[in-house]
Coordinates of C-alpha atoms and ligand atoms in Angstrom, one line a residue:
X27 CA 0.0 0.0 0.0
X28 CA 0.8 3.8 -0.5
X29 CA 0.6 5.1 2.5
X30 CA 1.0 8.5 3.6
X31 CA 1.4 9.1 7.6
X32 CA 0.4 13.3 8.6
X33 CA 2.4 13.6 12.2
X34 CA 4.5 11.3 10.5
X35 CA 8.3 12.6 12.1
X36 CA 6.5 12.8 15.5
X37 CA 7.4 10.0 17.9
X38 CA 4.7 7.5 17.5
X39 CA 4.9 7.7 13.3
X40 CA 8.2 7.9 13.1
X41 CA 7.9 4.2 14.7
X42 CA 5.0 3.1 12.9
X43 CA 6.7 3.9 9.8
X44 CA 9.7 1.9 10.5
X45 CA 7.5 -0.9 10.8
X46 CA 5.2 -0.3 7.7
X47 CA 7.9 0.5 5.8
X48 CA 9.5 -3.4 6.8
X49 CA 6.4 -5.1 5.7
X50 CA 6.4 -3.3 2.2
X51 CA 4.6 -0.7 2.4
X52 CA 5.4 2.5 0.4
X53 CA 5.4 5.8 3.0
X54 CA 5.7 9.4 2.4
X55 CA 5.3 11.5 5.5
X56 CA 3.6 14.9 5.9
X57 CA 4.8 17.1 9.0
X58 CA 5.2 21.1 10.0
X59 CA 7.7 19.8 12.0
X60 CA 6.0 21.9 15.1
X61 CA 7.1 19.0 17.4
X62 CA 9.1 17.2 15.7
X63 CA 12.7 17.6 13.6
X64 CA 13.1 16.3 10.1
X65 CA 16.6 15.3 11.1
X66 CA 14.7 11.8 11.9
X67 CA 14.5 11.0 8.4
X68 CA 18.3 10.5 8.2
X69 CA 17.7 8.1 11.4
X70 CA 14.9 6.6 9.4
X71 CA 16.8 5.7 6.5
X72 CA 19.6 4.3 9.0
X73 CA 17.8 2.2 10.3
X74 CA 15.6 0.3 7.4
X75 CA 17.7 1.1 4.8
X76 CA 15.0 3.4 3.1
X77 CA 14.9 7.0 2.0
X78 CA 11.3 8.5 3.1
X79 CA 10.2 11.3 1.3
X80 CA 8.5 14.1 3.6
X81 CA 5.9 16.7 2.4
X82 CA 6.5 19.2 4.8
X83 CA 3.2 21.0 5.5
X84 CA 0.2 21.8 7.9
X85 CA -2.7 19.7 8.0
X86 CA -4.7 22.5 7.3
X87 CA -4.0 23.2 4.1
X88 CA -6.2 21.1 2.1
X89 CA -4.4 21.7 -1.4
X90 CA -1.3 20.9 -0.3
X91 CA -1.9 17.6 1.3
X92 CA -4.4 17.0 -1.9
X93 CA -1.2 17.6 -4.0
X94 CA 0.8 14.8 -1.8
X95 CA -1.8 12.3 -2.1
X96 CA -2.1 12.6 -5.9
X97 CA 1.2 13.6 -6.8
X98 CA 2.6 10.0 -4.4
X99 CA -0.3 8.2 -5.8
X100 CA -1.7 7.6 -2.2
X101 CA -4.5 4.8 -1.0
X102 CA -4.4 5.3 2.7
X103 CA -3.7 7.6 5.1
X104 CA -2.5 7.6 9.2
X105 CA -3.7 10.4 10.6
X106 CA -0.7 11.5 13.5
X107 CA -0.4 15.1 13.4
X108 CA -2.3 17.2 16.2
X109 CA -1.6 18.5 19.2
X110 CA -1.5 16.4 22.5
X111 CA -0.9 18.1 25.6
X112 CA -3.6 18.1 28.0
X113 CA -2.6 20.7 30.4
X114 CA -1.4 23.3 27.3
X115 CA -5.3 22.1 25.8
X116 CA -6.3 23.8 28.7
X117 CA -4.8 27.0 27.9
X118 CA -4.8 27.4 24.4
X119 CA -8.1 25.4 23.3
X120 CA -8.7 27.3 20.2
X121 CA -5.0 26.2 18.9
X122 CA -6.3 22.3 19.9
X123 CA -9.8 22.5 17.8
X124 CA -8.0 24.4 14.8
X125 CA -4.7 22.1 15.1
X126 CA -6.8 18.3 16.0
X127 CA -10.3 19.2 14.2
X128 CA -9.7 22.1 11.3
X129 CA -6.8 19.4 10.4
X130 CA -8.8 16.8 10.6
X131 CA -11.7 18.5 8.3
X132 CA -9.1 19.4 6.0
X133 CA -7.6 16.3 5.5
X134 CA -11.1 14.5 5.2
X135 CA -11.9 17.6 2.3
X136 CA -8.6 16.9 0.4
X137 CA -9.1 12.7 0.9
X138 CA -12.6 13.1 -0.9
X139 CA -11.4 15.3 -3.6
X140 CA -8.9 12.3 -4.5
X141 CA -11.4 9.4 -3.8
X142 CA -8.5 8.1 -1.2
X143 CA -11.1 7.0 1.4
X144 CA -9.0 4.8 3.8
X145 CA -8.2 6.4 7.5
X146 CA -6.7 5.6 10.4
X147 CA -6.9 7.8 13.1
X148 CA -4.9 8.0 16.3
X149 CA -7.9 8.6 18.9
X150 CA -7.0 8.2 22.9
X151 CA -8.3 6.4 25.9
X152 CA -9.0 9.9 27.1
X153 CA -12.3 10.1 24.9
X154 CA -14.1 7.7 27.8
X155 CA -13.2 10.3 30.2
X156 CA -13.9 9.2 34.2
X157 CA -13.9 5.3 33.8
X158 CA -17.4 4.1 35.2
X159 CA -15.8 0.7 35.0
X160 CA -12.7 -1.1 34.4
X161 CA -11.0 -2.7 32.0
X162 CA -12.7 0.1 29.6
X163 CA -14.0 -1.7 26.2
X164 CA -15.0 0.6 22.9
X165 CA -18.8 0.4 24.7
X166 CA -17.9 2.5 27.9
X167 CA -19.7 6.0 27.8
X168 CA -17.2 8.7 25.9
X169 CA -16.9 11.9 27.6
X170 CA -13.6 14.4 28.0
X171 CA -12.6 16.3 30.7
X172 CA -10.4 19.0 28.8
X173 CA -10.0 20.5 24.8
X174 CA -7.6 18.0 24.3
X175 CA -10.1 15.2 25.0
X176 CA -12.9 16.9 23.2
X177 CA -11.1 17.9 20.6
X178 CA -10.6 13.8 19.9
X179 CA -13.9 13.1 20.8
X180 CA -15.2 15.7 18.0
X181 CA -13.2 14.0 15.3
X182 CA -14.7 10.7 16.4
X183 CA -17.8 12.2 15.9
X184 CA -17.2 13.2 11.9
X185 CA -15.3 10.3 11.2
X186 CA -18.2 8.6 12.0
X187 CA -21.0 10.6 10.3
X188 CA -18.6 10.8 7.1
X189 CA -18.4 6.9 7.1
X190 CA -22.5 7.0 8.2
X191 CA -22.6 8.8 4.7
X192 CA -20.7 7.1 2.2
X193 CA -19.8 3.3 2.3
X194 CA -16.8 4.1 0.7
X195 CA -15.1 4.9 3.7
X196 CA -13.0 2.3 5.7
X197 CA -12.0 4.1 8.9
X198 CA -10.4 2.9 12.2
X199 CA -10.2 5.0 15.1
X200 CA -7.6 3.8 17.3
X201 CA -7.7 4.5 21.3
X202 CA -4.7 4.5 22.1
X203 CA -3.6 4.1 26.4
X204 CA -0.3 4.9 26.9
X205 CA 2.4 4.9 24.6
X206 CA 5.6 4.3 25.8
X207 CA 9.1 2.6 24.8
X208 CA 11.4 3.0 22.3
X209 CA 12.7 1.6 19.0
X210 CA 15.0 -1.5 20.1
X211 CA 18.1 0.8 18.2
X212 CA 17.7 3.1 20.1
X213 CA 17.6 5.7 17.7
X214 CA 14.3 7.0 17.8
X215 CA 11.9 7.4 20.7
X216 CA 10.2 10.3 22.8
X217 CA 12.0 13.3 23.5
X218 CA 9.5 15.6 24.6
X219 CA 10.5 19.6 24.7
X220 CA 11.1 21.0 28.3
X221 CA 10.0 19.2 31.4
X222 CA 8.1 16.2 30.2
X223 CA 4.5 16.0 31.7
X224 CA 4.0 12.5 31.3
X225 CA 5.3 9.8 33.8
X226 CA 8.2 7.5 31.6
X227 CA 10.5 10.2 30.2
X228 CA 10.1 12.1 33.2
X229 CA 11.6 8.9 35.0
X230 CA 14.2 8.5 32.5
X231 CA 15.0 12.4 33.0
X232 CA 15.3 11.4 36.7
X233 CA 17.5 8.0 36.1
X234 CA 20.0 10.0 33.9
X235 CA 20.4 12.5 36.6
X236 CA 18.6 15.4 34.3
X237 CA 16.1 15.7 36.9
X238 CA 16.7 15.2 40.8
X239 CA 13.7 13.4 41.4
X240 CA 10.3 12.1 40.5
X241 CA 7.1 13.5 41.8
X242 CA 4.4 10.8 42.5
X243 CA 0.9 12.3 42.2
X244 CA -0.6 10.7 45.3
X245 CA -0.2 7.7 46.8
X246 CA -4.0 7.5 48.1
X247 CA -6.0 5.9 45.1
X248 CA -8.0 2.7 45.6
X249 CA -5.5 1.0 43.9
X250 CA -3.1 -2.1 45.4
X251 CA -0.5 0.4 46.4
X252 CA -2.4 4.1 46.4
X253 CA -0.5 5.2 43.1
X254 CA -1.8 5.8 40.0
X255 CA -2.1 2.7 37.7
X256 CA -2.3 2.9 34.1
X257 CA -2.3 0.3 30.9
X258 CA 1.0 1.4 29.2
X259 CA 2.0 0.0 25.8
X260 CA 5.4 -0.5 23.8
X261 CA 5.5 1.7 21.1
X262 CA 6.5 -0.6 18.7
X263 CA 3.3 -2.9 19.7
X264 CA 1.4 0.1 18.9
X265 CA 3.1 0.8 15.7
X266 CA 2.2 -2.9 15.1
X267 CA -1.1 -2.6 15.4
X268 CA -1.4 0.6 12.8
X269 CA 0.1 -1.9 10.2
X270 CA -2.9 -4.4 11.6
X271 CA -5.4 -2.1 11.6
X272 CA -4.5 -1.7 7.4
X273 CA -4.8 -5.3 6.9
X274 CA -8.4 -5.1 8.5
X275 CA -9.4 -1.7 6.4
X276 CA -8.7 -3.6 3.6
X277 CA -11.6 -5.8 3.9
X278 CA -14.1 -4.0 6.0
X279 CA -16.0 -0.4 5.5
X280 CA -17.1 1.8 7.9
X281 CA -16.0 3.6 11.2
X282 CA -14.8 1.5 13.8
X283 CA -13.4 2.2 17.3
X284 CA -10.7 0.1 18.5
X285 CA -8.6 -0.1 21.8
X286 CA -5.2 -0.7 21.6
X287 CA -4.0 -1.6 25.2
X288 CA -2.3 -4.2 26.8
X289 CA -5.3 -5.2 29.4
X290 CA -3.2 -4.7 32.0
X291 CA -2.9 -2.2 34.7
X292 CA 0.7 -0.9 36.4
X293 CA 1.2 1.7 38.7
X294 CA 3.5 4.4 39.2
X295 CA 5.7 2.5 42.2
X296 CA 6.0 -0.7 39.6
X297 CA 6.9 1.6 36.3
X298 CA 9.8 3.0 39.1
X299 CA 10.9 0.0 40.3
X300 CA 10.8 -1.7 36.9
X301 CA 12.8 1.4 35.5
X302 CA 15.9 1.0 38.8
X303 CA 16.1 -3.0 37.2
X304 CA 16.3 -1.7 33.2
X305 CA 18.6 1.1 34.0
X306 CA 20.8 0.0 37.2
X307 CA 19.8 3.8 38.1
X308 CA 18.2 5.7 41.4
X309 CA 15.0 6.7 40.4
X310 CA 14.7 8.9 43.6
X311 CA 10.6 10.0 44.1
X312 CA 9.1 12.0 46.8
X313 CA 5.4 11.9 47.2
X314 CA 3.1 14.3 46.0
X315 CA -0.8 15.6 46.1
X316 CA -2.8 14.2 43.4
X317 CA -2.9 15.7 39.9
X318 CA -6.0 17.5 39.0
X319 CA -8.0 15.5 36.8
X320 CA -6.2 12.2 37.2
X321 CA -7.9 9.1 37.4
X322 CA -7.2 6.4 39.6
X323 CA -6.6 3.6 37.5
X324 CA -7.5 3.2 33.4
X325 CA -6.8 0.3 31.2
X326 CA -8.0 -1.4 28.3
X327 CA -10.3 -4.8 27.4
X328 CA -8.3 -5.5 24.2
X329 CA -10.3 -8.2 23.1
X330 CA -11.8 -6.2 19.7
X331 CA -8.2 -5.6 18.8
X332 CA -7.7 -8.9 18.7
X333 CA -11.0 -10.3 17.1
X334 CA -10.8 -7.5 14.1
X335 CA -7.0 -6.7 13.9
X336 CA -5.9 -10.4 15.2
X337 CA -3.4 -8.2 16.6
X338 CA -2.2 -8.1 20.6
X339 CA 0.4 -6.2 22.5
X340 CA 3.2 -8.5 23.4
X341 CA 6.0 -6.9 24.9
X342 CA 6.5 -6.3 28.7
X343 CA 6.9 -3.0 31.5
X344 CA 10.7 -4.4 31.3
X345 CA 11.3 -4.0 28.1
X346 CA 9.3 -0.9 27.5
X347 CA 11.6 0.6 30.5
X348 CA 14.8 -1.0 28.5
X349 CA 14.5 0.5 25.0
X350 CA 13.5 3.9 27.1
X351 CA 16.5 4.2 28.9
X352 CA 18.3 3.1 25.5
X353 CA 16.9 6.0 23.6
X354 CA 17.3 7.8 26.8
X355 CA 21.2 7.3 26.6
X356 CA 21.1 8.2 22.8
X357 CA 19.8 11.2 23.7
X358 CA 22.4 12.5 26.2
X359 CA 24.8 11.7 23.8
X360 CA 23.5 13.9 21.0
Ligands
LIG10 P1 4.1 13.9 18.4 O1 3.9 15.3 18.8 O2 5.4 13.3 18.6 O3 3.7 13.8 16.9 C1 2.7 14.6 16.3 C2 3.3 15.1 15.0 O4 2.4 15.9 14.3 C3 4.6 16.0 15.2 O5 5.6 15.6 14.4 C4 4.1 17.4 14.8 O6 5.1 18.2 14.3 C5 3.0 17.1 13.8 N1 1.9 18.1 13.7 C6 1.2 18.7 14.7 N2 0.3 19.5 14.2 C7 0.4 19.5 12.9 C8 -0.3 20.1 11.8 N3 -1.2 21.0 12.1 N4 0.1 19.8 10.6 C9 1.1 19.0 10.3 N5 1.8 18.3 11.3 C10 1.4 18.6 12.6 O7 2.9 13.1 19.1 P2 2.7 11.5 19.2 O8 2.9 11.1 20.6 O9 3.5 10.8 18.1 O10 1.2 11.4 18.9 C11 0.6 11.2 17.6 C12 -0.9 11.2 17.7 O11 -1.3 10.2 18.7 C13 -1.5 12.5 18.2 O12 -2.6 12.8 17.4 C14 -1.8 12.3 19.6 O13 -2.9 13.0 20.1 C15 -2.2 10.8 19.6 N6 -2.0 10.1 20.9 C16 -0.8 10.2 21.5 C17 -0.6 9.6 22.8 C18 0.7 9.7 23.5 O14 0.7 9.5 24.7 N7 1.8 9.9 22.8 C19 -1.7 9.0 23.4 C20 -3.0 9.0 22.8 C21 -3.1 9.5 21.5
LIG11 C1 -1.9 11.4 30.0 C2 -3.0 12.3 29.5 C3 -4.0 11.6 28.6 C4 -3.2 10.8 27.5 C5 -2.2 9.9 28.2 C6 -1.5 9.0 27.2 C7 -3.0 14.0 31.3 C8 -3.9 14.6 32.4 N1 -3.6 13.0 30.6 O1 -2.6 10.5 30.8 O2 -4.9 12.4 28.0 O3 -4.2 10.0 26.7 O4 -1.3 10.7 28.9 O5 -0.3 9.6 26.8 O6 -2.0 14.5 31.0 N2 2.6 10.7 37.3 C9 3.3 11.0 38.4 N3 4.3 11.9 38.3 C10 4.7 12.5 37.1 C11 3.9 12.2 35.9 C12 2.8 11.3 36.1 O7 3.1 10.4 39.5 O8 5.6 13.3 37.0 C13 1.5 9.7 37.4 C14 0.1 10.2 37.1 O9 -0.5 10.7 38.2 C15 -0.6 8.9 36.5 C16 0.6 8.1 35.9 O10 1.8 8.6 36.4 O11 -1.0 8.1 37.6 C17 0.6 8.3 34.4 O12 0.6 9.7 34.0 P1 0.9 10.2 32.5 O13 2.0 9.6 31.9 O14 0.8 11.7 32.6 O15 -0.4 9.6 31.7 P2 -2.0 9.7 32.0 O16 -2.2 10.5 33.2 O17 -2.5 8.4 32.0

């Protein structure tokens, strides 16, 4: 397939190319490069061997992307790029609806004009908002607590009524829990500008002695031991299942909302402890108030993933905190 990935240099494209890109698939990228450096392309080629070619360009404009997917003769698309920082959402929600949903529309308008009608969109576990029950399947009540939630339930929304519209649509809205991990070279992983709000690289900051020590955002949930637990996946079983979810699209129409999760819960002491064994670091932590608008614990049922995609997550907390701390290393080299 011809596939073209928006968001594409950003952390979890860059991976899934890698891996589309090593089951035959043809991939251009498209990317303003707002969080994301197009010096990964030299990384990209270094490791698979293969040049990608990279539009770059906003979302937003619609002839532009409608030039890529003629001009690169495009049949599908992975829709990446957006913005995805909950606490900055909160801030600056116009820049989340025009960045996550004007892209979205655009991309939708220019896909039309060129009859390419397969999508896959990279959706969140935050569109259930509060879980009302746990593990959460594509059932559970949506809801969002913040711009950055909404702005992923809205797309849902039009992803759905477009494919509601016209059967020529084959769309699959990937939830997504939490992405962490690293490609196993090393070479390309997260490395998020300033001081990372999200719990592994701001352990792997703390392990490489960036950061002095770890806040833990309460240790008085209902959980086995009070902190936080979430359902985090590899990266690369996540890229994975993007080159699954093609395989299904190309026999099924329609929207369809899928989990991609591991099923299983871990919580912040675990991650810690499991990062001091993959890094023979301190991870020193010092306990904290909650966060506001945290959740005790969220993870996935993964069993649709595996009935539609025949795709499940397969790598562990350990290695997930080993290729971290290897890109981690990477990075303090650079
Ligand atoms: P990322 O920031 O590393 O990648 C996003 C890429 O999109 C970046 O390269 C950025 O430059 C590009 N981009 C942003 N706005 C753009 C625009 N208007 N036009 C063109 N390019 C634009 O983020 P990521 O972690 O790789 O996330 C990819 C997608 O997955 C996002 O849509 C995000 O909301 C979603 N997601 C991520 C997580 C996570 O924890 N990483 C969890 C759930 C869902
Ligand atoms: C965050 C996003 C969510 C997104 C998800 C996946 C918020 C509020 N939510 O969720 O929308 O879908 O990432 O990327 O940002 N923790 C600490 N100390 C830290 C950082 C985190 O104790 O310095 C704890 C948190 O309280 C939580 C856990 O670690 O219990 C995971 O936090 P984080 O990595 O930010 O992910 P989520 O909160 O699940």
């Amino acid at each position: 397939m011809k596939v073209l990935l928006t968001g594409g240099t950003g952390y979890i494209g860059s991976h899934t190319a890698v891996v589309l890109s090593q089951l035959g698939h043809e991939v251009v990228l498209y990317d303003n490069l707002s969080n994301s450096r197009d010096a990964v392309l030299k990384t990209l080629a270094k490791i698979t061997g293969r040049h990608f070619p990279l539009v770059r360009g906003d979302v937003r404009d619609t002839e532009l992307l409608r030039n890529a997917l003629a001009s690169y003769g495009i049949d599908t698309v992975i829709h990446f790029a957006g913005l995805k920082a909950v606490g900055e959402s909160v801030v600056k929600p116009i820049d989340y609806y025009a960045n996550n949903v004007q892209g979205t529309i655009s991309l939708l308008q220019a896909m039309q004009a060129q009859q390419v009608k397969t999508l896959v969109f990279s959706s969140s576990a935050t569109v259930y908002g509060q879980p009302q029950y746990l593990p959460l399947d594509e059932n559970h009540p949506t809801g969002a607590t913040n711009p950055y939630g909404r702005s992923k339930l809205h797309i849902e929304e039009m992803l759905s009524d477009a494919a509601s519209s016209d059967a020529d649509w084959r769309i699959a809205s990937l939830r997504y829990f939490n992405p962490v991990g690293a490609h196993e070279s090393g070479l390309i992983g997260e490395n998020p500008n300033g001081a990372p709000s999200n719990l592994m690289p701001y352990i792997a900051q703390v392990a490489a002695g960036q950061r002095s020590e770890l806040r833990i955002f309460g240790n008085d949930y209902p959980t086995p031991d009070g902190t936080g637990v979430r359902d985090y996946i590899h990266v690369m079983d996540l890229a994975e299942g993007h080159a699954a979810a093609l395989k299904f699209l190309n026999q099924a129409s329609g929207w369809h909302a899928i989990n991609l999760g591991t099923g299983k819960g871990c919580s912040v002491l675990e991650m810690v402890c499991a990062f001091k064994k993959a890094s023979n670091r301190q991870v020193p932590y010092r306990v904290d108030t909650r966060r506001i608008g945290d959740v005790a614990a969220c993870y996935a049922n993964p069993t649709k993933a595996a009935e539609l995609l025949n795709w499940k997550a397969k790598r562990t907390v350990d290695e997930m905190c080993a290729s971290t701390w290897q890109f981690q290393q990477t990075v303090e080299i650079e």
